[in-house]
Short mmCIF file of C-alpha atoms (C1' of nucleotides) in Angstrom, two decimals:
data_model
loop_
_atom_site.label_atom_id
_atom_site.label_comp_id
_atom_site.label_asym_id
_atom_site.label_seq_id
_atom_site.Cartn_x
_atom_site.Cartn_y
_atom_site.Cartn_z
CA UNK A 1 17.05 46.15 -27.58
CA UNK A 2 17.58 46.92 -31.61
CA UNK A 3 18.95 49.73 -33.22
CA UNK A 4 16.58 51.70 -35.73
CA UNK A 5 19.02 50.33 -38.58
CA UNK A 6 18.45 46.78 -36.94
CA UNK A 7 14.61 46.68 -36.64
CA UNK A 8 14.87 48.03 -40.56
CA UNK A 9 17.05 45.53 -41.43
CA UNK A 10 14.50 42.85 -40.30
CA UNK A 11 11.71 44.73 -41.09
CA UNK A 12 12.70 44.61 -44.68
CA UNK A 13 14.05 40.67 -44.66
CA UNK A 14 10.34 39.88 -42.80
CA UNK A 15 8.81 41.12 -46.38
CA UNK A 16 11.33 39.57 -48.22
CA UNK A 17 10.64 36.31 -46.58
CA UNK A 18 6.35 36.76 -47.36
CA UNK A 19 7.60 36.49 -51.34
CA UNK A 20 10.69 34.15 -51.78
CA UNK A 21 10.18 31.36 -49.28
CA UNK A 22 13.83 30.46 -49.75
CA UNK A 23 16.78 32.10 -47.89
CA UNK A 24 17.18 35.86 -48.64
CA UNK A 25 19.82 36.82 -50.60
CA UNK A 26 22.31 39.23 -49.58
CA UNK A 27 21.81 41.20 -52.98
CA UNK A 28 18.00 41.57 -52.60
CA UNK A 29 18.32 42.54 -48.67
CA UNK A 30 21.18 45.66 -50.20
CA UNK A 31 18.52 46.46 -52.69
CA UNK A 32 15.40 46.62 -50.27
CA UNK A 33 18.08 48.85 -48.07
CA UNK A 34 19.25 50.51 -50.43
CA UNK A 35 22.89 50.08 -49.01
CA UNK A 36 25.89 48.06 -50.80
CA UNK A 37 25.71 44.17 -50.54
CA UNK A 38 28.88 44.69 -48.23
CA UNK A 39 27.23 46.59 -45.60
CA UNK A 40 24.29 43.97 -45.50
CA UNK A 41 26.88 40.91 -44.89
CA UNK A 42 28.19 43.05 -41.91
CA UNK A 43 24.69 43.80 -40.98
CA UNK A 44 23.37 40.19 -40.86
CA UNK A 45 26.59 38.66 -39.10
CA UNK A 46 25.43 40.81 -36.29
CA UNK A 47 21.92 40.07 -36.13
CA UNK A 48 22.73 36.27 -36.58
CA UNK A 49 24.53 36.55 -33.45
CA UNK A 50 21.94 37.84 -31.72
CA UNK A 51 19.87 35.02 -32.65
CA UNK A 52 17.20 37.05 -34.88
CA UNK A 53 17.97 35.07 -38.11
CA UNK A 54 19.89 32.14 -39.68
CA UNK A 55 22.68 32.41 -41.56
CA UNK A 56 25.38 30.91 -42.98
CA UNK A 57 27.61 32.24 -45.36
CA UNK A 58 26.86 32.52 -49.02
CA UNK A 59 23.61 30.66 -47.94
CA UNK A 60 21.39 34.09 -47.74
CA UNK A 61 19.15 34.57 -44.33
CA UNK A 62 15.78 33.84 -42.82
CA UNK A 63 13.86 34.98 -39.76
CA UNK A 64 13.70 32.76 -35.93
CA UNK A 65 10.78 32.39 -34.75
CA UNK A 66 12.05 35.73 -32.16
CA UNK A 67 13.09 37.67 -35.18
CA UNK A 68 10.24 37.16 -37.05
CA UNK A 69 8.05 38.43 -33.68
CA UNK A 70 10.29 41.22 -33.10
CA UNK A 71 9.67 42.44 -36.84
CA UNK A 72 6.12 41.92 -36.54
CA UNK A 73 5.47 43.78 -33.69
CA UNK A 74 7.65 46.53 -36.04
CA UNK A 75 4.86 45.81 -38.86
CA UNK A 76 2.29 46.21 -36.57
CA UNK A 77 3.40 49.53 -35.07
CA UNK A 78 3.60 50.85 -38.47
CA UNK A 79 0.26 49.87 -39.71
CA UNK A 80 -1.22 51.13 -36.15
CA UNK A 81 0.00 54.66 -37.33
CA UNK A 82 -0.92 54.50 -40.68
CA UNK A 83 -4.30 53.86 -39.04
CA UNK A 84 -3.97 56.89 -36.90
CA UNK A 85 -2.92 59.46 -39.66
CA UNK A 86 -5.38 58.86 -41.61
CA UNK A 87 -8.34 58.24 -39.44
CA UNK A 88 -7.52 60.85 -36.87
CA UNK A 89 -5.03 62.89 -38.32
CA UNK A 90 -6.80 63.72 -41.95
CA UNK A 91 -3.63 62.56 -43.61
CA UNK A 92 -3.77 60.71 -46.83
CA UNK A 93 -3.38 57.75 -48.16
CA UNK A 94 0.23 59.07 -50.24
CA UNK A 95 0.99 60.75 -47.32
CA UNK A 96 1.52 58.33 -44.70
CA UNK A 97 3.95 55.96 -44.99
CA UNK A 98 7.44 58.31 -44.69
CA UNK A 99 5.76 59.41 -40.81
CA UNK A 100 4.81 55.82 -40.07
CA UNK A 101 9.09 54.88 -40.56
CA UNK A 102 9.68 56.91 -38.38
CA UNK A 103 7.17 56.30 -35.85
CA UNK A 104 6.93 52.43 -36.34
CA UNK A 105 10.52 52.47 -33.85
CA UNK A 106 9.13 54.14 -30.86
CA UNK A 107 9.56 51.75 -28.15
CA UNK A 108 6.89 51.68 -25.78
CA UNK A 109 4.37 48.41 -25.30
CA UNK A 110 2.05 50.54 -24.25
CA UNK A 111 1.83 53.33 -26.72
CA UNK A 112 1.10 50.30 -29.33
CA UNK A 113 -1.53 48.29 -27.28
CA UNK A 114 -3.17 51.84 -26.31
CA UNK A 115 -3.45 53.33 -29.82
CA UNK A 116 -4.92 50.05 -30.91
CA UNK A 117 -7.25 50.33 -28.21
CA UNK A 118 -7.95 53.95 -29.46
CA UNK A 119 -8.33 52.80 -32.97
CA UNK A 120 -10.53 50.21 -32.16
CA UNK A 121 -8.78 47.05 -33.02
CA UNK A 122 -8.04 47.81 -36.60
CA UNK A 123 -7.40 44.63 -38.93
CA UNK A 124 -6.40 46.68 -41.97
CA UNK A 125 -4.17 49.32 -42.60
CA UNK A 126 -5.53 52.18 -45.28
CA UNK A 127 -3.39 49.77 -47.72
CA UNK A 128 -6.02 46.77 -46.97
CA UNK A 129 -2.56 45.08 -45.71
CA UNK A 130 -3.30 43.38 -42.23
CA UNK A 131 -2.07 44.36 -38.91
CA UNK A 132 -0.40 41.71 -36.86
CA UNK A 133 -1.89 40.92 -33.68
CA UNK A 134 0.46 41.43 -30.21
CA UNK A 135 1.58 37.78 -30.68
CA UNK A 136 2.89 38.65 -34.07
CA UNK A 137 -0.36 37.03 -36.00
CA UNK A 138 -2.18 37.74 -39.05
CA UNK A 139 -4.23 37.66 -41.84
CA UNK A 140 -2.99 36.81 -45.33
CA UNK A 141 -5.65 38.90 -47.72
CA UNK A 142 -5.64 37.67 -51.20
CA UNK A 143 -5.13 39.89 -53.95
CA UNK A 144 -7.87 38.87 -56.72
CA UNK A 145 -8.91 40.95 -59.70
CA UNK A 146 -11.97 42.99 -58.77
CA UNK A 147 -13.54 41.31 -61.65
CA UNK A 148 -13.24 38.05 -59.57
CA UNK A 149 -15.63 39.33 -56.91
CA UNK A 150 -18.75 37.79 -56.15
CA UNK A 151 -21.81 39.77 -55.09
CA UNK A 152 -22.04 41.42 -51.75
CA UNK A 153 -18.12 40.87 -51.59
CA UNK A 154 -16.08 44.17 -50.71
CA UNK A 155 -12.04 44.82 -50.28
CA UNK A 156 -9.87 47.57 -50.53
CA UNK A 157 -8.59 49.12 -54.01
CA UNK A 158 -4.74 48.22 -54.01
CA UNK A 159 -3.28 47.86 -57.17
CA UNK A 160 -3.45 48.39 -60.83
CA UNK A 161 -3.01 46.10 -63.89
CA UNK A 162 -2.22 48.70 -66.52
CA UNK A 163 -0.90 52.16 -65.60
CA UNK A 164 -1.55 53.67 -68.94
CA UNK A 165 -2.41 57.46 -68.25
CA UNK A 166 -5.95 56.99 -69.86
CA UNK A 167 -6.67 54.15 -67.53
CA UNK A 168 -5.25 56.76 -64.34
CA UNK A 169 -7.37 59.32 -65.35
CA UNK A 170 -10.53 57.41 -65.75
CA UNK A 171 -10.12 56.16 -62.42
CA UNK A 172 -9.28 59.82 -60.96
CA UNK A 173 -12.76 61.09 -62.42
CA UNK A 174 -14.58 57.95 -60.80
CA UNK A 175 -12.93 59.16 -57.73
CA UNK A 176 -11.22 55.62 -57.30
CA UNK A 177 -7.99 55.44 -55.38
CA UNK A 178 -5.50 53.31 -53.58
CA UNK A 179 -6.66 52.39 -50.55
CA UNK A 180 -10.59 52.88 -50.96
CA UNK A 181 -12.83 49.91 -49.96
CA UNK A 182 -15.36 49.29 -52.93
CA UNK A 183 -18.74 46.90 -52.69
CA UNK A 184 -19.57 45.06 -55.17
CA UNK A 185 -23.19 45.57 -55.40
CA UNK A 186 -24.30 43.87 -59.28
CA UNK A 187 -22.76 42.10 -61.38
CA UNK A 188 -24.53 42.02 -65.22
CA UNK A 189 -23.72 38.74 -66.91
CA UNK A 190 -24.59 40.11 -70.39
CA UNK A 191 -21.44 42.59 -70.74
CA UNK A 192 -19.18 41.41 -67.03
CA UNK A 193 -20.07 45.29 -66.18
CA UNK A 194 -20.52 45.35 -62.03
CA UNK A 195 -21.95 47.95 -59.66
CA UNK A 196 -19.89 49.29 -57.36
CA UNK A 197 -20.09 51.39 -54.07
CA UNK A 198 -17.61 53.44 -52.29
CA UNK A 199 -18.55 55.39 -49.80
CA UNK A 200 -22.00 55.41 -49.95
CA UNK A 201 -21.54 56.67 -54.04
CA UNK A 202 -22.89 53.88 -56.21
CA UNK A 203 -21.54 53.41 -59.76
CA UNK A 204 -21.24 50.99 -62.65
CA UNK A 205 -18.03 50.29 -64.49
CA UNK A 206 -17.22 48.33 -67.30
CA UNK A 207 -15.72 44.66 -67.08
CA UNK A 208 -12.47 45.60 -68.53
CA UNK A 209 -11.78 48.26 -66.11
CA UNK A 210 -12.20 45.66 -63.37
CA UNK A 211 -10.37 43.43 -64.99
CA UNK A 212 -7.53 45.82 -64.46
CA UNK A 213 -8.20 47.22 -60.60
CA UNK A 214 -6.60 44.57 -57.85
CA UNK A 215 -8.38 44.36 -54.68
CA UNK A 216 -7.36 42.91 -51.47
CA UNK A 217 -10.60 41.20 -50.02
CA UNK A 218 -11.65 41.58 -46.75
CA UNK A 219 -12.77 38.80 -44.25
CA UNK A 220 -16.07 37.96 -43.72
CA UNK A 221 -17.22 39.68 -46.99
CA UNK B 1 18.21 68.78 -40.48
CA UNK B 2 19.46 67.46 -37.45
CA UNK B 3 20.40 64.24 -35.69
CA UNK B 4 18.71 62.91 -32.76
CA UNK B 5 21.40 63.49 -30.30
CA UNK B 6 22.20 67.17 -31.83
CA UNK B 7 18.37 67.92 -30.95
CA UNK B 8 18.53 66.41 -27.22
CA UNK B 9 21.55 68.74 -26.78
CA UNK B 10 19.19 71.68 -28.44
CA UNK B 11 16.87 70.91 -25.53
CA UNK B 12 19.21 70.72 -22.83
CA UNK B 13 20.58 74.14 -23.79
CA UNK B 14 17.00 75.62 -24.40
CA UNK B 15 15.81 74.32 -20.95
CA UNK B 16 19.34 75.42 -18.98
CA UNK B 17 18.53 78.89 -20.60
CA UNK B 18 15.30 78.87 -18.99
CA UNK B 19 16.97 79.05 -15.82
CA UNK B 20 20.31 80.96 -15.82
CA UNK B 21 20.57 83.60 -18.26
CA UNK B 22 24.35 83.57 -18.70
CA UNK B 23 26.33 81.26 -20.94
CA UNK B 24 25.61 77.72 -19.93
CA UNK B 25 28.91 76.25 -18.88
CA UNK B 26 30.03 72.63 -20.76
CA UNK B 27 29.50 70.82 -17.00
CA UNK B 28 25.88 72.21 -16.67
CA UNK B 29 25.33 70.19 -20.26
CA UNK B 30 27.35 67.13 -19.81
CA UNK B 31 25.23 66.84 -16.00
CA UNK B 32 21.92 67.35 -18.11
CA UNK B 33 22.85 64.94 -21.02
CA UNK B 34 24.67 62.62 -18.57
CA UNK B 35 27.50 62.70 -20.39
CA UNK B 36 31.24 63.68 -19.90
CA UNK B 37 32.15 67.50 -20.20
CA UNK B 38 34.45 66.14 -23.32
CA UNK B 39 31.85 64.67 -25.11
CA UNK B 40 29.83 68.06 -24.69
CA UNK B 41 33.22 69.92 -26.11
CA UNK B 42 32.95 68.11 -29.27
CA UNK B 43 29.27 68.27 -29.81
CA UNK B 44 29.31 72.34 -28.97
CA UNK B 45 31.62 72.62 -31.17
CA UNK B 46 29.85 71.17 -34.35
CA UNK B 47 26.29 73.04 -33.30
CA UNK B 48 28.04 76.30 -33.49
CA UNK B 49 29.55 75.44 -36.61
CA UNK B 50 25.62 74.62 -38.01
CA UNK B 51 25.02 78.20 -36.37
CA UNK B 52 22.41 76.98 -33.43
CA UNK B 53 24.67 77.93 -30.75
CA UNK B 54 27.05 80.87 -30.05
CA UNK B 55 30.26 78.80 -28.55
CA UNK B 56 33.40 80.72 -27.81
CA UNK B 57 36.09 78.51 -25.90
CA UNK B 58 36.59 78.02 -22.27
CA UNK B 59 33.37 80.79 -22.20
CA UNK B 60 29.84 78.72 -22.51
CA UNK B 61 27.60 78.83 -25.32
CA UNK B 62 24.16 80.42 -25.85
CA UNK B 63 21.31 78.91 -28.63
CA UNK B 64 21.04 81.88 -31.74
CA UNK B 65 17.78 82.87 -32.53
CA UNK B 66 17.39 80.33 -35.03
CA UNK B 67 18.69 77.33 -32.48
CA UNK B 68 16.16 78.54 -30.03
CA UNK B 69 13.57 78.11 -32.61
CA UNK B 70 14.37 74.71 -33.27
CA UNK B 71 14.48 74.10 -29.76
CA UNK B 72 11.21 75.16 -29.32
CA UNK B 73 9.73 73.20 -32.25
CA UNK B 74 11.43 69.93 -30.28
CA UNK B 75 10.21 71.23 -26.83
CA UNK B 76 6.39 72.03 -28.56
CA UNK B 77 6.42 68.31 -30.01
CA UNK B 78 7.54 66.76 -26.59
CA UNK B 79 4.39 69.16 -25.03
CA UNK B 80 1.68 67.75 -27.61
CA UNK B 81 2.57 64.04 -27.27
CA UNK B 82 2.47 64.72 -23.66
CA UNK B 83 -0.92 65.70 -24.09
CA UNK B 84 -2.45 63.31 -26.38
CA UNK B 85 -0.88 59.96 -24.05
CA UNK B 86 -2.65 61.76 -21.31
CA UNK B 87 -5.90 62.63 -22.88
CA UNK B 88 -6.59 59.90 -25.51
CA UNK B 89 -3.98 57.30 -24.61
CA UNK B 90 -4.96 56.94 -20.74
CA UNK B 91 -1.31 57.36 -19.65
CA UNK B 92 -0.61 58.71 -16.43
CA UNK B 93 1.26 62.36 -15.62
CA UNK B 94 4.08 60.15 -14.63
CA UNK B 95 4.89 57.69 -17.70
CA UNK B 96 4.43 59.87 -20.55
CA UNK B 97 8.02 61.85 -20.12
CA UNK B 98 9.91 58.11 -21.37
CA UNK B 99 7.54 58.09 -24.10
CA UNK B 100 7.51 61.62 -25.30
CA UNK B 101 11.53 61.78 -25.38
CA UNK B 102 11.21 59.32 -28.24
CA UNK B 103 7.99 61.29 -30.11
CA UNK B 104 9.69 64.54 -30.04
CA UNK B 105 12.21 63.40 -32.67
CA UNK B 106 9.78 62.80 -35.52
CA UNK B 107 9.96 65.10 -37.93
CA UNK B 108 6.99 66.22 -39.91
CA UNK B 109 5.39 69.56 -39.46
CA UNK B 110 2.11 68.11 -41.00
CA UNK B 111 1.91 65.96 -37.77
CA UNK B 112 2.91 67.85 -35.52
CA UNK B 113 0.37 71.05 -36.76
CA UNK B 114 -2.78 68.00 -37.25
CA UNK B 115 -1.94 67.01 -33.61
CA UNK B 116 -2.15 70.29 -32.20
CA UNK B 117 -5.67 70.55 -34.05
CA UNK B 118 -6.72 66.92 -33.34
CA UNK B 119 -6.09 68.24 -29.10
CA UNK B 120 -7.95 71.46 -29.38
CA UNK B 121 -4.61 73.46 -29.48
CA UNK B 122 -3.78 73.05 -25.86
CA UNK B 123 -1.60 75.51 -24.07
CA UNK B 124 0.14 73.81 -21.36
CA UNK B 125 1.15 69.91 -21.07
CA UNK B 126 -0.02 67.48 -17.80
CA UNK B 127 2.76 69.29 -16.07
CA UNK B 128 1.61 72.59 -16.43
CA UNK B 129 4.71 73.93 -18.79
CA UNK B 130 3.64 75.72 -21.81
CA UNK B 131 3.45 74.68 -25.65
CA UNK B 132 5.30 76.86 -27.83
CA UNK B 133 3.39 77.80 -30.93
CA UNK B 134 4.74 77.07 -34.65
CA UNK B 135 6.67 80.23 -34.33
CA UNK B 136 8.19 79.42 -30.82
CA UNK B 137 6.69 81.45 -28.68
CA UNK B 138 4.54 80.54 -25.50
CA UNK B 139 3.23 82.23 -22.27
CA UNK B 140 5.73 81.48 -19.31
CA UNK B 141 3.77 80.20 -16.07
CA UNK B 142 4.65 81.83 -13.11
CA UNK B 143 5.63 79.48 -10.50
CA UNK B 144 3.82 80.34 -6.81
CA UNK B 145 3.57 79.38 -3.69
CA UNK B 146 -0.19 78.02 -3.25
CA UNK B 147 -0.68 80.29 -0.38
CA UNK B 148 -0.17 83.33 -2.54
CA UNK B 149 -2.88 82.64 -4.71
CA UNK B 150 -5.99 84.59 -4.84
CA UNK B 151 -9.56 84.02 -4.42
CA UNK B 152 -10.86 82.47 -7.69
CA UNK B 153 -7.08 81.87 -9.02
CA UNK B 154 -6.11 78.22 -10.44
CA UNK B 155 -3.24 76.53 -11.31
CA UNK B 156 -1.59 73.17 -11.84
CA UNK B 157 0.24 71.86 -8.84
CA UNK B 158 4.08 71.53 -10.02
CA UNK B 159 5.86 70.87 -7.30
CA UNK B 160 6.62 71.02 -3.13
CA UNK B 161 8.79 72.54 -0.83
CA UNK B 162 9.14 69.81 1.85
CA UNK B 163 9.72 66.53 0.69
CA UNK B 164 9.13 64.59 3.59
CA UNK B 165 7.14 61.41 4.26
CA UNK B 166 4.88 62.76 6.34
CA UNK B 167 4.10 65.98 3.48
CA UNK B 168 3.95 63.34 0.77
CA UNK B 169 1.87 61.17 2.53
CA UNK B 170 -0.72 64.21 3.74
CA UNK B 171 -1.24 64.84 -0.41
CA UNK B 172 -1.52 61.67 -1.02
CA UNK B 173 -4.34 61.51 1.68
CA UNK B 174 -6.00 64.27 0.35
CA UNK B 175 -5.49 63.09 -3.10
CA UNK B 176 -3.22 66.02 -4.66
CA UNK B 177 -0.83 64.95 -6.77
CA UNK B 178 1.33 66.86 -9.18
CA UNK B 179 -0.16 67.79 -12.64
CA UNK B 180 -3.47 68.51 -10.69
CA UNK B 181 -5.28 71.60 -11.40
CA UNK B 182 -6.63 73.34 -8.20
CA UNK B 183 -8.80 76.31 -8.07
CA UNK B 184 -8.50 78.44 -4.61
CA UNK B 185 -12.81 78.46 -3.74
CA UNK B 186 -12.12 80.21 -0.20
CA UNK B 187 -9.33 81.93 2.10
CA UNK B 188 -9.68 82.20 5.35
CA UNK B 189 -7.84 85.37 7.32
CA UNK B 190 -8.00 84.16 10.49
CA UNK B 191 -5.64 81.18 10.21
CA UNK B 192 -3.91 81.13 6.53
CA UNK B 193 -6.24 78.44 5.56
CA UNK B 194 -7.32 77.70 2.04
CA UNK B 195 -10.55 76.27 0.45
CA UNK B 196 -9.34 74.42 -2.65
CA UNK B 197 -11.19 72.46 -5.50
CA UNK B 198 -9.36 69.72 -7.57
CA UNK B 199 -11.71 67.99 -9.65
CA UNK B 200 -15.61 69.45 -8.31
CA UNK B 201 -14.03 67.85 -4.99
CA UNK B 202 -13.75 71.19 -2.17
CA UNK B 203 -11.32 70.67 1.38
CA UNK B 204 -9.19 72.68 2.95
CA UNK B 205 -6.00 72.82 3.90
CA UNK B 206 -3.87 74.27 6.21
CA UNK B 207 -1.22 77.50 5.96
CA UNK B 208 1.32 75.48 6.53
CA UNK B 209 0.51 73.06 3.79
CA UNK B 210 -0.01 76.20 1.28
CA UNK B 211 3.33 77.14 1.77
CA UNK B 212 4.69 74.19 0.81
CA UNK B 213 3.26 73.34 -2.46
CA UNK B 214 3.99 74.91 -5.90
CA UNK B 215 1.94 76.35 -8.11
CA UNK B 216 1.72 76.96 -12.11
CA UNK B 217 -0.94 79.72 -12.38
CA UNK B 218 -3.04 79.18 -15.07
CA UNK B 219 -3.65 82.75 -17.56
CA UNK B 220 -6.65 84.04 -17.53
CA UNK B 221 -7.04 83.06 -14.03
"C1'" DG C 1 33.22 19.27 -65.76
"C1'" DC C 2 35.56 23.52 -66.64
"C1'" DC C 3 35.60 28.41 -67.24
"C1'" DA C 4 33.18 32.79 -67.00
"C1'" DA C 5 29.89 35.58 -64.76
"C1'" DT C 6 27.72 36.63 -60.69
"C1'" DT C 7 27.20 36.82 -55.88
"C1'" DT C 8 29.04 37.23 -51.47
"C1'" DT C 9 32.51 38.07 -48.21
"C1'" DT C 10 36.71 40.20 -46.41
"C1'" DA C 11 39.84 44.00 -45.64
"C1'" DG C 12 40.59 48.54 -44.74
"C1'" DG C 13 38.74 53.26 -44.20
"C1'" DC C 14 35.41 57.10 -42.87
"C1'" DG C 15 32.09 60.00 -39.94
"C1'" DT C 16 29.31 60.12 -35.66
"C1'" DA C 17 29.02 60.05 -30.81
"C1'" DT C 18 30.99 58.41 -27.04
"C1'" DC C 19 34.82 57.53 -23.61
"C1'" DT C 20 39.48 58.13 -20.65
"C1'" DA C 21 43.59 60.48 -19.69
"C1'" DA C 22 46.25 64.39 -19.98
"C1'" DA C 23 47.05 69.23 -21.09
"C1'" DA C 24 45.50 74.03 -21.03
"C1'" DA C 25 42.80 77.80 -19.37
"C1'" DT C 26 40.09 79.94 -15.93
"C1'" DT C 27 38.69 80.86 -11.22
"C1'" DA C 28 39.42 80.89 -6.33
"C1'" DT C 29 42.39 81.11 -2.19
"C1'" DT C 30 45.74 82.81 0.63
"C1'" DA D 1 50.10 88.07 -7.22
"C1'" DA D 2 51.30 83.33 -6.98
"C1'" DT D 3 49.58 78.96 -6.39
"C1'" DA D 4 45.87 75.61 -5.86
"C1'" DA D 5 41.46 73.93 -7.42
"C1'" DT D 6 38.29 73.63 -10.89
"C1'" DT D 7 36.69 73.74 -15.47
"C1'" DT D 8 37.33 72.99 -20.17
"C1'" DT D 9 39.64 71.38 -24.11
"C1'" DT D 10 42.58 68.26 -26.73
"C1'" DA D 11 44.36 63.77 -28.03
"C1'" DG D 12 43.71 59.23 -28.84
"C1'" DA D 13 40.60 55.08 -28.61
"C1'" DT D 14 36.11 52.42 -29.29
"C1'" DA D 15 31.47 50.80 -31.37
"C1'" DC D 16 28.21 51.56 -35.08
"C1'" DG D 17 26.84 51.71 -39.81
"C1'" DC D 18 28.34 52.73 -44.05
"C1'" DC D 19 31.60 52.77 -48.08
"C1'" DT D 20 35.18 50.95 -51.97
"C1'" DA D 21 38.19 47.57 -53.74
"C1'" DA D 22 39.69 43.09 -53.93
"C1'" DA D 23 39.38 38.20 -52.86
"C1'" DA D 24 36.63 33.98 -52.40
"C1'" DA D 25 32.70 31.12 -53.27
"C1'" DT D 26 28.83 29.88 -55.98
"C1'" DT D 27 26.19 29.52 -60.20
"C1'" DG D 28 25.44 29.05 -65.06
"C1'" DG D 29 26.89 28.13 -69.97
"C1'" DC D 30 29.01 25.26 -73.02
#
DNA sequence: GCCAATTTTTAGGCGTATCTAAAAATTATT
DNA sequence: AATAATTTTTAGATACGCCTAAAAATTGGC
């Protein structure tokens, strides 16, 4: 069994480990903490004992095979619950992730595999990141431009390119957030303006406001 | 706030309160927490430095208004989760307690308050114990003998008076278990005998059984 | 390839929550 | 009321997770 501080710990080196496919550095696991490099060092000599990474000094750290399950299955829970807030709970999209730390370390096989069950087998968090499977399996989504979508495509809003205030506001009036799945429904060569729908709402927006919205696309779409 | 260990000791008090309504004495803790009377020394004395307790040496401590209010916020969490493994989860009356112990820690009141909403704002848990309210307060159940019930009365079935094999066996027979509700549909005079329903199912039982199974009375009943 | 800058580790300390063993206070017995 | 039994508290120790300060190893610049 892990500690709370333990499952973070790997939690945090799991994401580390989908950017830099090297070993992680001590300094980027203290910042991801938020703790002092020191702590971290006595943090993965003890989880290196208990055979959830590899390290070596001065070498940095990477998953096993069992840590890298165990911190799925800490992923998973998480995105499970974000899942549940939202859909059943009438939390938003801001609102969920602080609840889902704490409720992503509740032990209980059960409790997971039955709230999926509830949720009906969710592949997406309200982030459009995937949830691993009970085996610790997933999907990669790719991040594209929206402007990179083909017709009939559809994914979830995740990310802007320019944060400008003008750009946030536009977007606010459109009623376009983080975490919205959009449809691409038209695409007009002449200008690289699309038609979108969210929600049932259908709207047209120019090309360089898609060129600045990042989308995570969704399978089979 | 408070730690997670600081609020399990909350609960012990609240629920040794319940019971005796003098100071609870350091050994009546340390057997609840399964601890050693020292530990509880040290622990009593940092909640009555926070103010949740009233601890004067060698004399037993008592929760403060406010401490019982916090209790009760833990204790109403505990309830809830209760509920929702049982009704949406498909857990059983008898696995949800593990569970629940590690739900009742997370703190946020928006959860907590959406839960009670997404249940229908249930008063009483699978066990038949009330749910405090936000404020703390709740109806307490009178605990009965089954054979003092009245015509049309109900209640939830909480607990027996003779624990032997051939008792336990008899419910199990007759398929009352605890957590049931059962609704008194006929007395009989003659004998002590009772016409029960559990579920649109109707048998009877005998005095003698009555008088050995306790009973939550439902209000309103 | 050497020296400086950076990263990482070690050493020693702190607060929490626990324990055992022993001392102090209370309660019960005669 | 004095002593015995019990309860409770204190004292001192341990594991966890964190810190600061200093030492050691690695990396980068010239």
């Amino acid at each position: 069994m892990y500690t709370q501080t333990e499952e973070n710990y790997l939690k945090a080196i799991f994401h580390l480990s989908e950017i830099s496919s090297t070993g992680i550095s001590t300094n980027a696991i203290a910042k991801k903490m938020a703790t002092k490099p020191s702590s971290v060092t006595d943090m993965v000599q003890k989880l290196s004992e208990k055979k959830v990474i590899h390290y070596k000094k001065y070498q940095g750290v990477l998953l096993t095979s069992y840590g890298r399950k165990i911190a799925a299955s800490i992923v998973r829970k998480h995105r499970l619950w974000e899942v549940f807030l939202v859909e059943k709970l009438n939390f938003s999209w801001d609102e969920v992730h602080e609840v889902a730390e704490q409720l992503e370390h509740i032990k209980s096989p059960k409790l997971t595999n039955e709230l999926d069950t509830f949720l009906g087998f969710p592949k997406q968090d309200p982030h459009g990141d995937p949830i691993p499977d009970k085996e610790g399996n997933y999907d990669l989504l790719e991040k594209k431009l929206l402007a990179t979508l083909g017709l009939g495509q559809s994914g979830i809003c995740v990310g802007v390119n320019d944060s400008s205030s003008d750009f946030l506001q536009f977007l606010d009036k459109q009623k376009i957030a983080l975490g919205y799945e959009i449809k691409v429904v038209g695409k007009e060569p002449f200008d690289g303006s699309m038609q979108l729908q969210i929600s049932n709402r259908e709207f047209s927006i120019s090309n360089k406001i898609a060129n600045n919205l990042y989308i995570k696309i969704l399978p089979g779409s």
